[in-house]
Amino acid sequence: MTTSRRKFIKISALGLGGVVASASALNVFGKNSYLNEIVAQNIVKNLKKTATYCEVCFWKCAAWAFTNENNEIKKIIGNDDDPHCNGRLCPRGTGGVGMYHDEDRLKTPLIRTTINGEETYREASWEEALDLIASKFKNIKEKYGAESVALLKHGSPGSHLEHLFKAFGSDTIAEPAYAQCRGPRETGFGLTFGSWIGSPEPTDIRDTKCLVLIGSHIGENMHNSQVQEMSDAIDNGATIITVDPRFSTAASKSKHWLAIKPATDIALLLSWMHVLIEEDLYNKKYVDTYALGFDELKAHVKPFTPEWAYGITTIKPEEIRKTARTMAASAPSVIVHPGRHVTWYGDDSQRSRAIAILNGLLGSWGNRGGFYFKEKISIPKYPHPKYPEPKWGWHDLGKQYPFSEMGITSELVKATIPNKDNKHPIKAWLIAGTNLINTLPQREKTIEAINAVDFMVVIDTMPMEITGYADVVLPECTYLERYDGIRSATNRTPSIAVRVPAVKPKYNSKPAWWISKEIGERLGLGDYFNYNDFEDVIEWQLNKMGTSLEEMKKIGVKKFERTSGPLFLEDGQDYEFGTLSGKIEFYSHQLAEKGFDPMPVYTPHPEPPQGFYRLNYGRSPMHTFSRTINNPNLSDLKDENTLWVNPKVARILDLKKGQEVWLKNQDDKLSTFSIKVRVTERIRWDSVYMYHGFGHNNKKLTRAFGKGVSDTELISKVVIDPLMGGTGLRGNFVSILTENPHKNIEL
Ligand SMILES: Nc1nc2c(c(=O)[nH]1)N[C@H]1C(S)=C(S)[C@@H](COP(=O)(O)OP(=O)(O)OC[C@H]3O[C@@H](n4cnc5c(=O)[nH]c(N)nc54)[C@H](O)[C@@H]3O)O[C@H]1N2
Ligand SMILES: Nc1nc2c(c(=O)[nH]1)N[C@H]1C(S)=C(S)[C@@H](COP(=O)(O)OP(=O)(O)OC[C@H]3O[C@@H](n4cnc5c(=O)[nH]c(N)nc54)[C@H](O)[C@@H]3O)O[C@H]1N2
Ligand code: SF4
Ligand SMILES: [Mo]
């Protein structure tokens, strides 16, 4: 590893003050997540309402922010007309106002400096910080080309910075929401149906008769409208089948909980296909009309009997048969859900292919109660000069993964670590809205890359871990204090939503659109930012779409007619899928040509050695990743994670409920902090489970610091998906320590 020239700055910046106390809006209304409408209506009656959409997670529910006469935000409530939320925010969205109130927020630009031999930050003016960024970017561009400046991003700020980067001449862009999240499912479904799943998923859950969840825990993952639809579907008698080594909330609502042995899902999927085909239960008419490669598939799955799968998955053959028959009886109103965070074991695109093919056999794609044909409205592009053509970009960095379709964060990290054979070295990073330290696996590599860059800027709202490594930190104001791009997402019917500032930016924070424009102008790219205010851009776009900002401020959400045709296939309709053949590809020639398995196969994955347990992790219903742990409202609801341990394991290791333990993984990586034991039958004996996002180690996060354990710091091993470069994260094993391994070490 290179010597650490960029020391992580944990201490407070010099001269930072101005702590502001805030009332917690959640406490005003009680800790009720979906709020009591009557109370809400009465309290908000005399308040001003501003249209916005939530930024606490990517679902981006449209909402109203209510402010009183003193310009204090009192409440955020979902917009009734919004298909993402139907008027109801999830607990995180309701608590979103805590992001605005959080007194630990970044307050002013910071520049790294050394005082008395100690690295720290000093406060800077925007002028100075932006000048410094522009001059560094210019120098690096002259020396190495604009392409060597990389953008790592997530969420709304990303699109503003992406525009800046493209204008500057860099397409070296990536986000962890691809190679650490949903990338493999887009590849798997893309190869099979010729269509990405995208977000929100086009699942017709409300009309389904059978919903199959494979390691997707809707209910804990708060995909707002999906949670609502799932609840309706259950009321309407739909069968839920959950495949999860953990008894999740979804499992508790399921008729069938298949407590699968981790890492064996492909075996189950193949065996389900075997049953559907051997028992003649698949949707013959649909398959004959739309699919290609059925005969190959039939021959391929012939050996994969439920008895074969039982030996691998530990799921009893009769359970496999029964659940396959239930799916078939519900078809085509059945959804084998594609999941979302699918970077598990490195063969994830192939597992997603298996899920896609299973849906194909059932005929669910394009049928009511299955998957609908999504539609979204495209937002007119605000005029600007053509972007220059970069000489290289994310595409070249991910070249060895032929089915990657977005930048691969881990490849950007690799290209940043000095290596004489690297044809495309990265020299600077701009990071906006992603806490890479808690998000990317193999933290040592991330830090090695950070140490190697010549210059690093972080734009964030909070002093997250990643900010401690930056040369310049820029405070973005929260979503409640800014305009942002018009939200247009796929849905049954297209809709748009606007985000208008409910209050002025607190402290000395600024929106990302402004930051991008200011940097752009300093780089001589003013023509790309030909407006005074982002409001002008939105107004121009809305006018082109036949509405106006004035109208949108009143309604928040506008729905449009569908223009792409019906939601579902007509009976026997001629339909061309987006694949090369125009058919649903059970057998993929594209995969075969590139030397990959044309149909999914099961390969065993390593198992925990003696004394180790598989590290399983997932979503905390009250939090979004690491971003909300310090939020005063949400930390109030849940401030630390626990380690789920099976009673059998607790007995062997003599662990008691609430006992503090530390974790050590297969590569001797230790957890920084301790975690309390939760003894529960809800997790298999071969695994332990924790919520992702906790274990913050930046002391500036006063509520989150030291609370619980970070799963990320124990994920030192990844298995890369050879199709698209995703990093499989679930092959790490931990042992449980009852003694503090850090004794005498100050953290
Ligand atoms: N170990 C482990 N790693 C994972 C996962 C896991 O479950 N376990 N999940 C993976 C998945 S599915 C994903 S999608 C990724 C997500 O990874 P990230 O996108 O990195 O997720 P967050 O923790 O939400 O980080 C968001 C950052 O944005 C900041 N932020 C919040 N709002 C704003 C804003 O309005 N403006 C700006 N500028 N910044 C803002 C937050 O303070 C935080 O620093 O992580 C992946 N990595
Ligand atoms: N509240 C909340 N909701 C969120 C988020 C959040 O941070 N908080 N993040 C959002 C984002 S970006 C994403 S990508 C989604 C992710 O949501 P999901 O796609 O649902 O993904 P995870 O949270 O990773 O799912 C974890 C589940 O997979 C199970 N599992 C682990 N190993 C295996 C295995 O080998 N086989 C099977 N079948 N199951 C296994 C775990 O036990 C756990 O129940 O959630 C979104 N929604
Ligand atoms: S699901 Fe919850 S956190 Fe996500 S956008 Fe909607 S209200 Fe906000
Ligand atoms: Mo994700």
Tab-separated table of N, CA and C in Angstrom, residues 441-526:
chain	number	residue	atom	x	y	z
A	441	PRO	N	-17.008	-2.516	-1.132
A	441	PRO	CA	-16.302	-3.573	-0.403
A	441	PRO	C	-14.789	-3.331	-0.506
A	442	GLN	N	-14.018	-4.128	0.186
A	442	GLN	CA	-12.551	-4.034	0.129
A	442	GLN	C	-12.095	-2.601	0.445
A	443	ARG	N	-12.414	-2.165	1.632
A	443	ARG	CA	-12.145	-0.786	2.020
A	443	ARG	C	-10.680	-0.394	1.836
A	444	GLU	N	-9.776	-1.347	2.056
A	444	GLU	CA	-8.353	-1.006	1.893
A	444	GLU	C	-8.041	-0.504	0.494
A	445	LYS	N	-8.688	-1.112	-0.487
A	445	LYS	CA	-8.456	-0.684	-1.875
A	445	LYS	C	-8.992	0.723	-2.102
A	446	THR	N	-10.176	0.993	-1.561
A	446	THR	CA	-10.748	2.337	-1.707
A	446	THR	C	-9.779	3.353	-1.122
A	447	ILE	N	-9.236	3.036	0.058
A	447	ILE	CA	-8.342	3.994	0.717
A	447	ILE	C	-7.009	4.096	-0.031
A	448	GLU	N	-6.562	2.992	-0.584
A	448	GLU	CA	-5.332	3.031	-1.390
A	448	GLU	C	-5.526	3.953	-2.600
A	449	ALA	N	-6.674	3.855	-3.223
A	449	ALA	CA	-6.962	4.721	-4.376
A	449	ALA	C	-7.048	6.174	-3.932
A	450	ILE	N	-7.712	6.399	-2.797
A	450	ILE	CA	-7.844	7.769	-2.292
A	450	ILE	C	-6.462	8.361	-2.014
A	451	ASN	N	-5.586	7.532	-1.463
A	451	ASN	CA	-4.236	8.014	-1.180
A	451	ASN	C	-3.464	8.339	-2.456
A	452	ALA	N	-3.870	7.706	-3.539
A	452	ALA	CA	-3.113	7.891	-4.781
A	452	ALA	C	-3.580	9.092	-5.595
A	453	VAL	N	-4.816	9.531	-5.417
A	453	VAL	CA	-5.282	10.630	-6.287
A	453	VAL	C	-4.574	11.933	-5.960
A	454	ASP	N	-4.416	12.760	-6.986
A	454	ASP	CA	-3.790	14.071	-6.780
A	454	ASP	C	-4.732	15.033	-6.088
A	455	PHE	N	-6.032	14.793	-6.286
A	455	PHE	CA	-6.987	15.768	-5.775
A	455	PHE	C	-8.342	15.111	-5.598
A	456	MET	N	-9.001	15.425	-4.502
A	456	MET	CA	-10.301	14.795	-4.253
A	456	MET	C	-11.289	15.786	-3.624
A	457	VAL	N	-12.459	15.855	-4.228
A	457	VAL	CA	-13.519	16.749	-3.745
A	457	VAL	C	-14.707	15.888	-3.326
A	458	VAL	N	-15.328	16.227	-2.205
A	458	VAL	CA	-16.563	15.535	-1.808
A	458	VAL	C	-17.683	16.558	-1.623
A	459	ILE	N	-18.804	16.277	-2.250
A	459	ILE	CA	-20.001	17.104	-2.068
A	459	ILE	C	-21.006	16.255	-1.301
A	460	ASP	N	-21.348	16.698	-0.124
A	460	ASP	CA	-22.250	15.902	0.716
A	460	ASP	C	-23.042	16.855	1.591
A	461	THR	N	-24.052	16.322	2.255
A	461	THR	CA	-24.805	17.143	3.200
A	461	THR	C	-24.277	16.931	4.623
A	462	MET	N	-23.627	15.780	4.828
A	462	MET	CA	-23.227	15.364	6.175
A	462	MET	C	-21.733	15.057	6.229
A	463	PRO	N	-21.135	15.177	7.411
A	463	PRO	CA	-19.712	14.820	7.530
A	463	PRO	C	-19.535	13.306	7.564
A	464	MET	N	-19.894	12.651	6.464
A	464	MET	CA	-19.786	11.194	6.390
A	464	MET	C	-18.308	10.814	6.302
A	465	GLU	N	-18.027	9.522	6.467
A	465	GLU	CA	-16.642	9.054	6.470
A	465	GLU	C	-15.872	9.562	5.253
A	466	ILE	N	-16.501	9.525	4.094
A	466	ILE	CA	-15.794	9.872	2.864
A	466	ILE	C	-15.289	11.317	2.898
A	467	THR	N	-16.006	12.206	3.583
A	467	THR	CA	-15.585	13.613	3.607
A	467	THR	C	-14.237	13.776	4.310
A	468	GLY	N	-13.948	12.869	5.247
A	468	GLY	CA	-12.700	12.961	5.997
A	468	GLY	C	-11.456	12.729	5.143
A	469	TYR	N	-11.631	12.247	3.939
A	469	TYR	CA	-10.492	11.988	3.053
A	469	TYR	C	-10.321	13.053	1.974
A	470	ALA	N	-11.249	14.011	1.918
A	470	ALA	CA	-11.253	14.957	0.801
A	470	ALA	C	-10.214	16.053	0.971
A	471	ASP	N	-9.807	16.653	-0.139
A	471	ASP	CA	-9.006	17.881	-0.083
A	471	ASP	C	-9.925	19.081	0.052
A	472	VAL	N	-11.084	18.985	-0.606
A	472	VAL	CA	-12.082	20.046	-0.471
A	472	VAL	C	-13.433	19.390	-0.204
A	473	VAL	N	-14.127	19.895	0.802
A	473	VAL	CA	-15.471	19.395	1.111
A	473	VAL	C	-16.462	20.517	0.826
A	474	LEU	N	-17.483	20.210	0.034
A	474	LEU	CA	-18.504	21.216	-0.263
A	474	LEU	C	-19.835	20.782	0.345
A	475	PRO	N	-20.453	21.680	1.110
A	475	PRO	CA	-21.725	21.320	1.749
A	475	PRO	C	-22.899	21.551	0.808
A	476	GLU	N	-23.571	20.484	0.443
A	476	GLU	CA	-24.798	20.695	-0.335
A	476	GLU	C	-25.946	20.917	0.653
A	477	CYS	N	-26.906	21.770	0.263
A	477	CYS	CA	-28.092	21.917	1.098
A	477	CYS	C	-28.965	20.683	0.889
A	478	THR	N	-29.891	20.423	1.784
A	478	THR	CA	-30.704	19.213	1.677
A	478	THR	C	-31.796	19.395	0.615
A	479	TYR	N	-32.453	18.299	0.292
A	479	TYR	CA	-33.473	18.336	-0.763
A	479	TYR	C	-34.603	19.299	-0.440
A	480	LEU	N	-34.796	19.620	0.840
A	480	LEU	CA	-35.883	20.515	1.217
A	480	LEU	C	-35.532	21.983	0.970
A	481	GLU	N	-34.280	22.206	0.585
A	481	GLU	CA	-33.797	23.586	0.438
A	481	GLU	C	-33.391	23.912	-0.996
A	482	ARG	N	-33.817	23.079	-1.956
A	482	ARG	CA	-33.300	23.318	-3.310
A	482	ARG	C	-34.260	22.865	-4.413
A	483	TYR	N	-34.023	23.446	-5.590
A	483	TYR	CA	-34.601	22.907	-6.832
A	483	TYR	C	-33.739	21.737	-7.269
A	484	ASP	N	-34.334	20.836	-8.011
A	484	ASP	CA	-33.570	19.743	-8.604
A	484	ASP	C	-34.233	19.371	-9.916
A	485	GLY	N	-33.629	18.408	-10.597
A	485	GLY	CA	-34.191	17.971	-11.877
A	485	GLY	C	-35.624	17.461	-11.707
A	486	ILE	N	-36.407	17.529	-12.790
A	486	ILE	CA	-37.777	17.011	-12.766
A	486	ILE	C	-37.710	15.489	-12.634
A	487	ARG	N	-38.480	14.930	-11.708
A	487	ARG	CA	-38.489	13.473	-11.570
A	487	ARG	C	-39.402	12.866	-12.619
A	488	SER	N	-38.843	11.982	-13.403
A	488	SER	CA	-39.658	11.238	-14.361
A	488	SER	C	-39.235	9.794	-14.226
A	489	ALA	N	-40.178	8.939	-13.839
A	489	ALA	CA	-39.791	7.551	-13.629
A	489	ALA	C	-40.787	6.644	-14.312
A	490	THR	N	-40.328	5.410	-14.544
A	490	THR	CA	-41.208	4.458	-15.200
A	490	THR	C	-42.316	4.059	-14.235
A	491	ASN	N	-43.487	3.865	-14.804
A	491	ASN	CA	-44.636	3.466	-14.010
A	491	ASN	C	-45.726	2.947	-14.932
A	492	ARG	N	-46.875	2.639	-14.368
A	492	ARG	CA	-47.992	2.196	-15.219
A	492	ARG	C	-48.397	3.325	-16.166
A	493	THR	N	-48.551	4.516	-15.563
A	493	THR	CA	-48.757	5.692	-16.414
A	493	THR	C	-47.633	6.656	-16.117
A	494	PRO	N	-47.165	7.379	-17.145
A	494	PRO	CA	-46.058	8.295	-16.900
A	494	PRO	C	-46.486	9.463	-16.010
A	495	SER	N	-45.570	9.912	-15.201
A	495	SER	CA	-45.854	11.085	-14.375
A	495	SER	C	-44.566	11.854	-14.155
A	496	ILE	N	-44.721	13.110	-13.816
A	496	ILE	CA	-43.547	13.901	-13.431
A	496	ILE	C	-43.812	14.522	-12.064
A	497	ALA	N	-42.730	14.859	-11.381
A	497	ALA	CA	-42.854	15.539	-10.088
A	497	ALA	C	-41.751	16.577	-9.996
A	498	VAL	N	-42.027	17.638	-9.260
A	498	VAL	CA	-41.002	18.687	-9.106
A	498	VAL	C	-40.537	18.797	-7.665
A	499	ARG	N	-39.345	19.322	-7.539
A	499	ARG	CA	-38.791	19.617	-6.220
A	499	ARG	C	-38.521	21.118	-6.158
A	500	VAL	N	-39.232	21.757	-5.256
A	500	VAL	CA	-39.130	23.212	-5.086
A	500	VAL	C	-38.637	23.447	-3.662
A	501	PRO	N	-37.742	24.415	-3.444
A	501	PRO	CA	-37.272	24.606	-2.064
A	501	PRO	C	-38.392	25.043	-1.122
A	502	ALA	N	-38.496	24.358	0.022
A	502	ALA	CA	-39.510	24.722	1.016
A	502	ALA	C	-38.971	25.821	1.926
A	503	VAL	N	-37.671	25.804	2.109
A	503	VAL	CA	-36.998	26.804	2.953
A	503	VAL	C	-35.674	27.175	2.291
A	504	LYS	N	-35.080	28.262	2.777
A	504	LYS	CA	-33.773	28.681	2.247
A	504	LYS	C	-32.687	27.741	2.760
A	505	PRO	N	-31.587	27.615	1.999
A	505	PRO	CA	-30.504	26.763	2.504
A	505	PRO	C	-29.995	27.259	3.861
A	506	LYS	N	-29.863	26.310	4.761
A	506	LYS	CA	-29.345	26.613	6.087
A	506	LYS	C	-27.829	26.765	6.008
A	507	TYR	N	-27.259	27.427	6.966
A	507	TYR	CA	-25.806	27.610	7.030
A	507	TYR	C	-25.302	28.188	5.703
A	508	ASN	N	-24.105	27.769	5.328
A	508	ASN	CA	-23.527	28.277	4.079
A	508	ASN	C	-23.546	27.150	3.035
A	509	SER	N	-24.686	26.448	2.955
A	509	SER	CA	-24.762	25.316	2.013
A	509	SER	C	-25.412	25.750	0.700
A	510	LYS	N	-25.131	25.005	-0.359
A	510	LYS	CA	-25.624	25.368	-1.702
A	510	LYS	C	-26.083	24.116	-2.444
A	511	PRO	N	-26.978	24.292	-3.414
A	511	PRO	CA	-27.414	23.123	-4.201
A	511	PRO	C	-26.365	22.660	-5.220
A	512	ALA	N	-26.452	21.394	-5.588
A	512	ALA	CA	-25.472	20.821	-6.524
A	512	ALA	C	-25.557	21.477	-7.899
A	513	TRP	N	-26.748	21.903	-8.318
A	513	TRP	CA	-26.844	22.540	-9.647
A	513	TRP	C	-26.005	23.811	-9.661
A	514	TRP	N	-26.022	24.545	-8.544
A	514	TRP	CA	-25.268	25.801	-8.443
A	514	TRP	C	-23.770	25.498	-8.413
A	515	ILE	N	-23.400	24.489	-7.648
A	515	ILE	CA	-21.985	24.115	-7.549
A	515	ILE	C	-21.460	23.729	-8.943
A	516	SER	N	-22.240	22.953	-9.663
A	516	SER	CA	-21.814	22.508	-10.998
A	516	SER	C	-21.643	23.704	-11.930
A	517	LYS	N	-22.598	24.597	-11.886
A	517	LYS	CA	-22.556	25.787	-12.754
A	517	LYS	C	-21.338	26.656	-12.409
A	518	GLU	N	-21.090	26.852	-11.121
A	518	GLU	CA	-19.963	27.707	-10.702
A	518	GLU	C	-18.624	27.086	-11.113
A	519	ILE	N	-18.503	25.786	-10.938
A	519	ILE	CA	-17.251	25.134	-11.360
A	519	ILE	C	-17.152	25.226	-12.890
A	520	GLY	N	-18.259	24.958	-13.561
A	520	GLY	CA	-18.293	25.008	-15.027
A	520	GLY	C	-17.847	26.364	-15.554
A	521	GLU	N	-18.378	27.405	-14.993
A	521	GLU	CA	-18.014	28.751	-15.463
A	521	GLU	C	-16.534	29.027	-15.250
A	522	ARG	N	-16.010	28.565	-14.130
A	522	ARG	CA	-14.578	28.763	-13.862
A	522	ARG	C	-13.704	27.951	-14.814
A	523	LEU	N	-14.296	26.913	-15.400
A	523	LEU	CA	-13.539	26.088	-16.353
A	523	LEU	C	-13.765	26.554	-17.791
A	524	GLY	N	-14.433	27.688	-17.950
A	524	GLY	CA	-14.701	28.209	-19.294
A	524	GLY	C	-15.827	27.474	-20.001
A	525	LEU	N	-16.711	26.843	-19.220
A	525	LEU	CA	-17.790	26.054	-19.820
A	525	LEU	C	-19.153	26.726	-19.638
A	526	GLY	N	-19.108	28.056	-19.522
A	526	GLY	CA	-20.330	28.823	-19.249
A	526	GLY	C	-21.469	28.530	-20.220
